[in-house]
Amino acid sequence: QDQIPNTSEQTHTEEVITEEETSIRQESNRENDIPNLSEQTIQEQTQTTEQIIIEHEHPIRQDSIPSSSEQTAQEEEEEMFNMSESSYSNNNKAAPLSGWSTVETSLASSSPPHQRSLHTAATSNHYCYIFGGYDGTSRVNDFYAYNFLTKTWSQIHPSNPTFPVVGGNNNGTGTPPSPRDRHVSIVHDNTFYVFGGFDGTSRVNDFYAFDLSSYHNASSPSTNNANSCQYWRKIRPSQHNTPPSPRHSHSAVVYKDCMYIFGGYDGSYRSDFQSFNFRTRRWNVVQPQHQNNNSTTATAAASTTSTGGRPPRARYRATCVVIKQYMILYGGHDGTRHLNDVHVFDFEHVCWSSLLINPPHPTSSSSSSTSRSMDVVTMPIPR
C-alpha cells in the first residue's frame, strides 16, 4: 500500500516528466535551427575555442619564456641526449634509465627462481648468480644464473665428476652445499663461493666453490678440462688452520686474492674480521692497526670526520661493499637495536675509521607494523 502513490504525488510526477519532455523538445528545435556548417569551419571554431580556454586557464607567464641562451643550452642538451640514446641503440643496449625499473626477461627464458628470502647473489661477467635461501616452507640449495645480455634465466644443474675432486668433500663427488639461508656468496677468479649460514637445524661454517668457467665460455665449453667442469667442491683450509666459527647473517667481500668475513651470529653477536687467502688456503684474523685522526682514510672523504680507529661494534645483517682500497660497512643489528652507522676499512693501511656523514642520513632500519621506509642515500667515497 505504501508503494502506491497518492493522487497528488502522481500529478506532481506527471508535471515533472512533462517539463523534462518540453525541455528536450526545445533543445532539439534549437539544434535544428543551427545552419549546416562545413566540417572545416566547425574544426576551425573548435580549435579557436580550445585555444581561448587553454590561455584562460594556463596564461603564459613572461618569465617562463626561455631566453635565447637558455633555449640554445636546452637544444644542446637535447642533442647530447639524442646522441647518447642513439649510441645505446647502436650497441643493442637500452637507453639510460632514471630511477627503478623492472628487469626484463626474454620469452625464451626458463622459469626464474621461485619466491624466497635470505638468499645470496653475486655477479661475474654478464651473469648474476643466485643461490639458496628460504622459500617460506623450507631452505633450498638451488642455483640460478641470469644472463644480462640474453635476458634469460637458467637453473644450473652441476654434474658429478667421475674423478676425485681436489680439496673436495668426503665422498669426492662434488656434492653441493646443503640447503641453507643467511649465508654469504662471492665470486673470485671465475669461481662462485658459499660460506656458512643456517641449514634449518644448526649454524654451519663449511666453505664451497663452484667453477663458472663453462658458463662464462658457453660458446665453446671445455668439457674435457677438469678446471672448467661444472661441479661443487668443498674448500678445506690448510693443515692446522681454523676457519671462523659456525655462523649466519655475516657479511663478505673480496679484495685482491682474499675473501673477508665480518661479524654475524654464532650464538653471540660477533665483531671479528677474518680473511681467507685463496692462494695459501689459510684463514687469518685481521688485526687492524691503530688509526689516528690524520690518516688518509679519516680525511679523504669530503664532509666526513674520523672518530678514532676502533672497529665496529658486534652486529649481524650488516652490508659491506668494496670500492678502490676501502670496504664500507653500513648498519646491521646489534641484538638490541637496528644501526645506521658507517665504517670504513682501509685494506692497504689495515685500519678502521668511523664516518660521520652530513645529512641526509638514512634512518635506522627498525621494523614497524604501521609503516615502512625506503631511503636511497649517496655518500662521498674516499679518493
GROMACS .gro file of C-alpha atoms in nm:
model
  383
    1GLN     CA    1   0.000   0.000   0.000
    2ASP     CA    2   0.295   0.234   0.079
    3GLN     CA    3   0.430   0.179  -0.272
    4ILE     CA    4   0.113   0.315  -0.442
    5PRO     CA    5   0.148   0.694  -0.487
    6ASN     CA    6  -0.147   0.908  -0.391
    7THR     CA    7  -0.317   1.133  -0.644
    8SER     CA    8  -0.116   1.445  -0.557
    9GLU     CA    9   0.220   1.263  -0.583
   10GLN     CA   10   0.120   1.112  -0.917
   11THR     CA   11   0.011   1.452  -1.053
   12HIS     CA   12   0.343   1.609  -0.941
   13THR     CA   13   0.543   1.332  -1.110
   14GLU     CA   14   0.350   1.377  -1.436
   15GLU     CA   15   0.418   1.752  -1.429
   16VAL     CA   16   0.794   1.690  -1.384
   17ILE     CA   17   0.800   1.444  -1.675
   18THR     CA   18   0.607   1.693  -1.890
   19GLU     CA   19   0.856   1.971  -1.811
   20GLU     CA   20   1.151   1.741  -1.897
   21GLU     CA   21   0.991   1.645  -2.232
   22THR     CA   22   0.929   2.012  -2.313
   23SER     CA   23   1.291   2.100  -2.235
   24ILE     CA   24   1.419   1.815  -2.454
   25ARG     CA   25   1.195   1.928  -2.746
   26GLN     CA   26   1.317   2.289  -2.715
   27GLU     CA   27   1.680   2.179  -2.724
   28SER     CA   28   1.605   1.962  -3.026
   29ASN     CA   29   1.440   2.253  -3.206
   30ARG     CA   30   1.739   2.478  -3.134
   31GLU     CA   31   1.973   2.219  -3.278
   32ASN     CA   32   1.760   2.200  -3.592
   33ASP     CA   33   1.778   2.582  -3.627
   34ILE     CA   34   2.164   2.572  -3.643
   35PRO     CA   35   2.273   2.630  -4.004
   36ASN     CA   36   2.471   2.350  -4.170
   37LEU     CA   37   2.837   2.448  -4.145
   38SER     CA   38   3.118   2.284  -4.330
   39GLU     CA   39   3.342   2.046  -4.136
   40GLN     CA   40   3.640   2.277  -4.189
   41THR     CA   41   3.458   2.574  -4.036
   42ILE     CA   42   3.349   2.370  -3.733
   43GLN     CA   43   3.706   2.244  -3.684
   44GLU     CA   44   3.844   2.600  -3.701
   45GLN     CA   45   3.589   2.724  -3.450
   46THR     CA   46   3.665   2.431  -3.217
   47GLN     CA   47   4.040   2.496  -3.230
   48THR     CA   48   3.988   2.866  -3.160
   49THR     CA   49   3.763   2.789  -2.863
   50GLU     CA   50   4.009   2.537  -2.721
   51GLN     CA   51   4.295   2.785  -2.755
   52ILE     CA   52   4.095   3.051  -2.569
   53ILE     CA   53   4.016   2.805  -2.289
   54ILE     CA   54   4.381   2.698  -2.259
   55GLU     CA   55   4.508   3.056  -2.249
   56HIS     CA   56   4.245   3.145  -1.993
   57GLU     CA   57   4.322   2.851  -1.763
   58HIS     CA   58   4.701   2.849  -1.814
   59PRO     CA   59   4.815   3.204  -1.900
   60ILE     CA   60   5.170   3.223  -2.033
   61ARG     CA   61   5.399   3.395  -1.789
   62GLN     CA   62   5.666   3.618  -1.936
   63ASP     CA   63   5.933   3.477  -1.707
   64SER     CA   64   5.855   3.121  -1.829
   65ILE     CA   65   5.966   3.202  -2.183
   66PRO     CA   66   6.328   3.087  -2.214
   67SER     CA   67   6.586   3.335  -2.330
   68SER     CA   68   6.785   3.268  -2.642
   69SER     CA   69   7.083   3.144  -2.438
   70GLU     CA   70   6.862   2.914  -2.229
   71GLN     CA   71   6.695   2.784  -2.542
   72THR     CA   72   7.033   2.717  -2.703
   73ALA     CA   73   7.154   2.531  -2.395
   74GLN     CA   74   6.834   2.328  -2.389
   75GLU     CA   75   6.873   2.238  -2.758
   76GLU     CA   76   7.234   2.133  -2.698
   77GLU     CA   77   7.128   1.917  -2.403
   78GLU     CA   78   6.855   1.752  -2.611
   79GLU     CA   79   7.104   1.689  -2.892
   80MET     CA   80   7.351   1.528  -2.649
   81PHE     CA   81   7.073   1.308  -2.508
   82ASN     CA   82   6.969   1.202  -2.859
   83MET     CA   83   7.331   1.118  -2.944
   84SER     CA   84   7.361   0.917  -2.622
   85GLU     CA   85   7.034   0.737  -2.691
   86SER     CA   86   7.149   0.661  -3.045
   87SER     CA   87   7.477   0.527  -2.912
   88TYR     CA   88   7.293   0.294  -2.676
   89SER     CA   89   7.069   0.176  -2.956
   90ASN     CA   90   7.365   0.107  -3.182
   91ASN     CA   91   7.519  -0.108  -2.910
   92ASN     CA   92   7.194  -0.301  -2.863
   93LYS     CA   93   7.156  -0.159  -2.514
   94ALA     CA   94   6.859   0.006  -2.353
   95ALA     CA   95   6.861   0.383  -2.316
   96PRO     CA   96   6.979   0.504  -1.974
   97LEU     CA   97   6.702   0.498  -1.717
   98SER     CA   98   6.628   0.725  -1.426
   99GLY     CA   99   6.509   0.554  -1.110
  100TRP     CA  100   6.398   0.195  -1.060
  101SER     CA  101   6.272  -0.031  -1.335
  102THR     CA  102   6.176  -0.395  -1.367
  103VAL     CA  103   6.444  -0.611  -1.527
  104GLU     CA  104   6.314  -0.765  -1.845
  105THR     CA  105   6.304  -1.139  -1.902
  106SER     CA  106   6.305  -1.285  -2.252
  107LEU     CA  107   6.015  -1.504  -2.364
  108ALA     CA  108   6.277  -1.769  -2.441
  109SER     CA  109   6.390  -1.773  -2.079
  110SER     CA  110   6.346  -2.067  -1.847
  111SER     CA  111   6.143  -2.014  -1.531
  112PRO     CA  112   6.305  -1.771  -1.286
  113PRO     CA  113   6.381  -1.873  -0.927
  114HIS     CA  114   6.064  -1.913  -0.721
  115GLN     CA  115   5.990  -1.676  -0.434
  116ARG     CA  116   6.243  -1.668  -0.150
  117SER     CA  117   6.428  -1.460   0.105
  118LEU     CA  118   6.764  -1.475   0.285
  119HIS     CA  119   6.938  -1.595  -0.034
  120THR     CA  120   7.262  -1.459  -0.180
  121ALA     CA  121   7.366  -1.313  -0.514
  122ALA     CA  122   7.693  -1.234  -0.686
  123THR     CA  123   7.782  -1.111  -1.035
  124SER     CA  124   8.053  -1.221  -1.274
  125ASN     CA  125   8.099  -1.113  -1.634
  126HIS     CA  126   7.744  -1.071  -1.770
  127TYR     CA  127   7.575  -1.306  -1.523
  128CYS     CA  128   7.401  -1.269  -1.188
  129TYR     CA  129   7.410  -1.586  -0.977
  130ILE     CA  130   7.152  -1.671  -0.710
  131PHE     CA  131   7.200  -1.943  -0.452
  132GLY     CA  132   6.987  -2.089  -0.172
  133GLY     CA  133   6.756  -1.908   0.067
  134TYR     CA  134   6.424  -1.973   0.237
  135ASP     CA  135   6.107  -2.007   0.028
  136GLY     CA  136   5.855  -1.981   0.312
  137THR     CA  137   5.843  -2.357   0.366
  138SER     CA  138   6.198  -2.484   0.367
  139ARG     CA  139   6.559  -2.392   0.296
  140VAL     CA  140   6.676  -2.454  -0.060
  141ASN     CA  141   7.010  -2.507  -0.232
  142ASP     CA  142   6.915  -2.445  -0.594
  143PHE     CA  143   7.150  -2.243  -0.813
  144TYR     CA  144   7.039  -1.999  -1.087
  145ALA     CA  145   7.205  -1.769  -1.337
  146TYR     CA  146   7.059  -1.462  -1.509
  147ASN     CA  147   7.224  -1.358  -1.835
  148PHE     CA  148   7.214  -0.979  -1.873
  149LEU     CA  149   7.280  -0.999  -2.248
  150THR     CA  150   7.012  -1.252  -2.345
  151LYS     CA  151   6.780  -1.157  -2.054
  152THR     CA  152   6.727  -1.522  -1.970
  153TRP     CA  153   6.724  -1.729  -1.653
  154SER     CA  154   6.870  -2.078  -1.635
  155GLN     CA  155   6.899  -2.322  -1.348
  156ILE     CA  156   7.247  -2.464  -1.304
  157HIS     CA  157   7.248  -2.838  -1.258
  158PRO     CA  158   7.603  -2.937  -1.162
  159SER     CA  159   7.742  -3.259  -1.294
  160ASN     CA  160   7.918  -3.503  -1.064
  161PRO     CA  161   8.277  -3.552  -1.183
  162THR     CA  162   8.398  -3.906  -1.235
  163PHE     CA  163   8.737  -3.817  -1.089
  164PRO     CA  164   8.832  -3.729  -0.728
  165VAL     CA  165   8.786  -3.360  -0.651
  166VAL     CA  166   9.098  -3.193  -0.517
  167GLY     CA  167   9.001  -3.026  -0.192
  168GLY     CA  168   8.658  -3.180  -0.235
  169ASN     CA  169   8.417  -3.316   0.019
  170ASN     CA  170   8.433  -3.655   0.187
  171ASN     CA  171   8.295  -3.866  -0.097
  172GLY     CA  172   8.484  -3.682  -0.369
  173THR     CA  173   8.181  -3.650  -0.599
  174GLY     CA  174   8.118  -3.273  -0.587
  175THR     CA  175   7.807  -3.275  -0.369
  176PRO     CA  176   7.655  -2.921  -0.349
  177PRO     CA  177   7.617  -2.728  -0.024
  178SER     CA  178   7.327  -2.831   0.195
  179PRO     CA  179   7.005  -2.623   0.175
  180ARG     CA  180   7.060  -2.304   0.375
  181ASP     CA  181   6.986  -1.938   0.423
  182ARG     CA  182   7.167  -1.634   0.569
  183HIS     CA  183   7.497  -1.748   0.416
  184VAL     CA  184   7.736  -1.534   0.210
  185SER     CA  185   7.842  -1.570  -0.155
  186ILE     CA  186   8.119  -1.404  -0.354
  187VAL     CA  187   8.293  -1.457  -0.689
  188HIS     CA  188   8.669  -1.474  -0.727
  189ASP     CA  189   8.869  -1.585  -1.029
  190ASN     CA  190   8.575  -1.738  -1.219
  191THR     CA  191   8.459  -1.929  -0.911
  192PHE     CA  192   8.144  -1.885  -0.703
  193TYR     CA  193   8.196  -1.936  -0.329
  194VAL     CA  194   7.947  -2.004  -0.047
  195PHE     CA  195   8.039  -1.981   0.321
  196GLY     CA  196   7.840  -2.050   0.638
  197GLY     CA  197   7.472  -1.989   0.704
  198PHE     CA  198   7.188  -2.175   0.875
  199ASP     CA  199   7.068  -2.513   0.743
  200GLY     CA  200   6.741  -2.526   0.935
  201THR     CA  201   6.894  -2.715   1.227
  202SER     CA  202   7.224  -2.554   1.308
  203ARG     CA  203   7.468  -2.283   1.207
  204VAL     CA  204   7.742  -2.402   0.973
  205ASN     CA  205   8.091  -2.289   0.870
  206ASP     CA  206   8.150  -2.507   0.566
  207PHE     CA  207   8.301  -2.350   0.255
  208TYR     CA  208   8.209  -2.447  -0.105
  209ALA     CA  209   8.322  -2.343  -0.451
  210PHE     CA  210   8.163  -2.380  -0.795
  211ASP     CA  211   8.363  -2.338  -1.116
  212LEU     CA  212   8.194  -2.088  -1.351
  213SER     CA  213   8.429  -2.127  -1.646
  214SER     CA  214   8.188  -2.324  -1.861
  215TYR     CA  215   7.918  -2.059  -1.814
  216HIS     CA  216   8.148  -1.772  -1.896
  217ASN     CA  217   8.261  -1.956  -2.209
  218ALA     CA  218   7.926  -2.103  -2.311
  219SER     CA  219   8.000  -2.070  -2.682
  220SER     CA  220   8.280  -2.326  -2.659
  221PRO     CA  221   8.270  -2.507  -2.323
  222SER     CA  222   8.569  -2.725  -2.244
  223THR     CA  223   8.411  -3.038  -2.105
  224ASN     CA  224   8.737  -3.231  -2.107
  225ASN     CA  225   8.919  -2.982  -1.888
  226ALA     CA  226   8.890  -3.059  -1.518
  227ASN     CA  227   8.928  -2.689  -1.437
  228SER     CA  228   8.611  -2.597  -1.628
  229CYS     CA  229   8.374  -2.877  -1.530
  230GLN     CA  230   8.053  -2.775  -1.359
  231TYR     CA  231   8.079  -2.916  -1.010
  232TRP     CA  232   8.084  -2.811  -0.646
  233ARG     CA  233   8.386  -2.877  -0.429
  234LYS     CA  234   8.431  -2.828  -0.059
  235ILE     CA  235   8.718  -2.599   0.036
  236ARG     CA  236   8.936  -2.730   0.311
  237PRO     CA  237   9.180  -2.493   0.485
  238SER     CA  238   9.546  -2.573   0.516
  239GLN     CA  239   9.659  -2.801   0.793
  240HIS     CA  240   9.641  -2.661   1.147
  241ASN     CA  241   9.429  -2.370   1.028
  242THR     CA  242   9.094  -2.288   1.192
  243PRO     CA  243   8.803  -2.131   1.000
  244PRO     CA  244   8.559  -1.881   1.156
  245SER     CA  245   8.305  -2.025   1.398
  246PRO     CA  246   7.975  -2.157   1.254
  247ARG     CA  247   7.755  -1.852   1.195
  248HIS     CA  248   7.487  -1.688   0.988
  249SER     CA  249   7.392  -1.332   0.887
  250HIS     CA  250   7.755  -1.228   0.843
  251SER     CA  251   7.894  -1.008   0.563
  252ALA     CA  252   8.155  -1.086   0.299
  253VAL     CA  253   8.359  -0.903   0.034
  254VAL     CA  254   8.655  -0.979  -0.191
  255TYR     CA  255   8.971  -0.772  -0.216
  256LYS     CA  256   9.256  -0.891  -0.435
  257ASP     CA  257   9.322  -1.259  -0.350
  258CYS     CA  258   9.129  -1.270  -0.023
  259MET     CA  259   8.771  -1.305   0.095
  260TYR     CA  260   8.689  -1.107   0.408
  261ILE     CA  261   8.419  -1.206   0.660
  262PHE     CA  262   8.281  -0.962   0.915
  263GLY     CA  263   8.050  -1.022   1.212
  264GLY     CA  264   7.740  -1.238   1.210
  265TYR     CA  265   7.575  -1.451   1.476
  266ASP     CA  266   7.725  -1.774   1.616
  267GLY     CA  267   7.521  -1.783   1.938
  268SER     CA  268   7.657  -1.437   2.016
  269TYR     CA  269   7.677  -1.126   1.803
  270ARG     CA  270   8.021  -1.101   1.650
  271SER     CA  271   8.259  -0.821   1.552
  272ASP     CA  272   8.551  -1.035   1.437
  273PHE     CA  273   8.706  -0.967   1.097
  274GLN     CA  274   8.869  -1.262   0.921
  275SER     CA  275   9.016  -1.326   0.579
  276PHE     CA  276   9.066  -1.632   0.361
  277ASN     CA  277   9.361  -1.627   0.120
  278PHE     CA  278   9.271  -1.818  -0.198
  279ARG     CA  279   9.637  -1.883  -0.281
  280THR     CA  280   9.754  -2.016   0.054
  281ARG     CA  281   9.412  -2.157   0.153
  282ARG     CA  282   9.453  -2.015   0.500
  283TRP     CA  283   9.217  -1.826   0.732
  284ASN     CA  284   9.359  -1.529   0.923
  285VAL     CA  285   9.218  -1.293   1.182
  286VAL     CA  286   9.259  -0.936   1.060
  287GLN     CA  287   9.428  -0.726   1.330
  288PRO     CA  288   9.381  -0.359   1.239
  289GLN     CA  289   9.648  -0.107   1.326
  290HIS     CA  290   9.568   0.194   1.540
  291GLN     CA  291   9.406   0.470   1.340
  292ASN     CA  292   9.471   0.837   1.418
  293ASN     CA  293   9.279   1.141   1.303
  294ASN     CA  294   9.545   1.240   1.049
  295SER     CA  295   9.530   0.924   0.844
  296THR     CA  296   9.436   0.910   0.478
  297THR     CA  297   9.111   0.726   0.540
  298ALA     CA  298   8.992   0.972   0.804
  299THR     CA  299   9.036   1.283   0.588
  300ALA     CA  300   8.995   1.156   0.231
  301ALA     CA  301   8.616   1.168   0.212
  302ALA     CA  302   8.461   1.511   0.180
  303SER     CA  303   8.214   1.610   0.453
  304THR     CA  304   8.336   1.334   0.684
  305THR     CA  305   8.536   1.324   1.005
  306SER     CA  306   8.705   1.044   1.192
  307THR     CA  307   8.610   0.926   1.538
  308GLY     CA  308   8.911   0.715   1.623
  309GLY     CA  309   9.012   0.383   1.477
  310ARG     CA  310   8.806   0.136   1.673
  311PRO     CA  311   8.638  -0.146   1.478
  312PRO     CA  312   8.257  -0.156   1.450
  313ARG     CA  313   8.062  -0.296   1.743
  314ALA     CA  314   7.934  -0.654   1.729
  315ARG     CA  315   7.642  -0.700   1.488
  316TYR     CA  316   7.482  -0.914   1.223
  317ARG     CA  317   7.294  -0.841   0.898
  318ALA     CA  318   7.523  -0.551   0.807
  319THR     CA  319   7.607  -0.467   0.445
  320CYS     CA  320   7.960  -0.434   0.308
  321VAL     CA  321   8.089  -0.319  -0.030
  322VAL     CA  322   8.439  -0.257  -0.167
  323ILE     CA  323   8.545   0.044  -0.367
  324LYS     CA  324   8.909   0.101  -0.452
  325GLN     CA  325   9.111   0.003  -0.142
  326TYR     CA  326   8.824   0.050   0.103
  327MET     CA  327   8.547  -0.164   0.247
  328ILE     CA  328   8.242   0.036   0.354
  329LEU     CA  329   8.026  -0.122   0.623
  330TYR     CA  330   7.677   0.009   0.696
  331GLY     CA  331   7.411  -0.068   0.955
  332GLY     CA  332   7.301  -0.404   1.089
  333HIS     CA  333   7.154  -0.512   1.423
  334ASP     CA  334   7.347  -0.544   1.749
  335GLY     CA  335   7.093  -0.758   1.932
  336THR     CA  336   6.921  -0.457   2.087
  337ARG     CA  337   6.851  -0.214   1.807
  338HIS     CA  338   6.897  -0.151   1.436
  339LEU     CA  339   7.204   0.053   1.343
  340ASN     CA  340   7.277   0.318   1.081
  341ASP     CA  341   7.645   0.389   1.145
  342VAL     CA  342   7.907   0.384   0.869
  343HIS     CA  343   8.257   0.238   0.899
  344VAL     CA  344   8.544   0.221   0.650
  345PHE     CA  345   8.825  -0.033   0.649
  346ASP     CA  346   9.141   0.056   0.458
  347PHE     CA  347   9.292  -0.267   0.321
  348GLU     CA  348   9.626  -0.106   0.238
  349HIS     CA  349   9.678   0.058   0.578
  350VAL     CA  350   9.490  -0.214   0.770
  351CYS     CA  351   9.283   0.024   0.979
  352TRP     CA  352   8.922   0.120   1.058
  353SER     CA  353   8.760   0.462   1.051
  354SER     CA  354   8.411   0.567   1.161
  355LEU     CA  355   8.244   0.820   0.935
  356LEU     CA  356   8.008   1.094   1.049
  357ILE     CA  357   7.804   1.176   0.742
  358ASN     CA  358   7.642   1.514   0.691
  359PRO     CA  359   7.262   1.498   0.643
  360PRO     CA  360   7.072   1.347   0.473
  361HIS     CA  361   7.142   1.028   0.664
  362PRO     CA  362   6.944   0.703   0.635
  363THR     CA  363   6.717   0.635   0.927
  364SER     CA  364   6.772   0.325   1.136
  365SER     CA  365   6.603   0.024   0.983
  366SER     CA  366   6.368  -0.050   1.270
  367SER     CA  367   6.071  -0.256   1.160
  368SER     CA  368   5.721  -0.124   1.228
  369SER     CA  369   5.376  -0.271   1.186
  370THR     CA  370   5.240   0.064   1.073
  371SER     CA  371   5.497   0.196   0.831
  372ARG     CA  372   5.790   0.109   0.612
  373SER     CA  373   6.055   0.344   0.472
  374MET     CA  374   6.292   0.327   0.178
  375ASP     CA  375   6.592   0.560   0.170
  376VAL     CA  376   6.826   0.594  -0.125
  377VAL     CA  377   7.122   0.792   0.003
  378THR     CA  378   7.461   0.860  -0.152
  379MET     CA  379   7.782   0.932   0.035
  380PRO     CA  380   8.125   1.060  -0.069
  381ILE     CA  381   8.381   0.790  -0.144
  382PRO     CA  382   8.740   0.821  -0.020
  383ARG     CA  383   8.978   0.910  -0.303
   0.00000   0.00000   0.00000
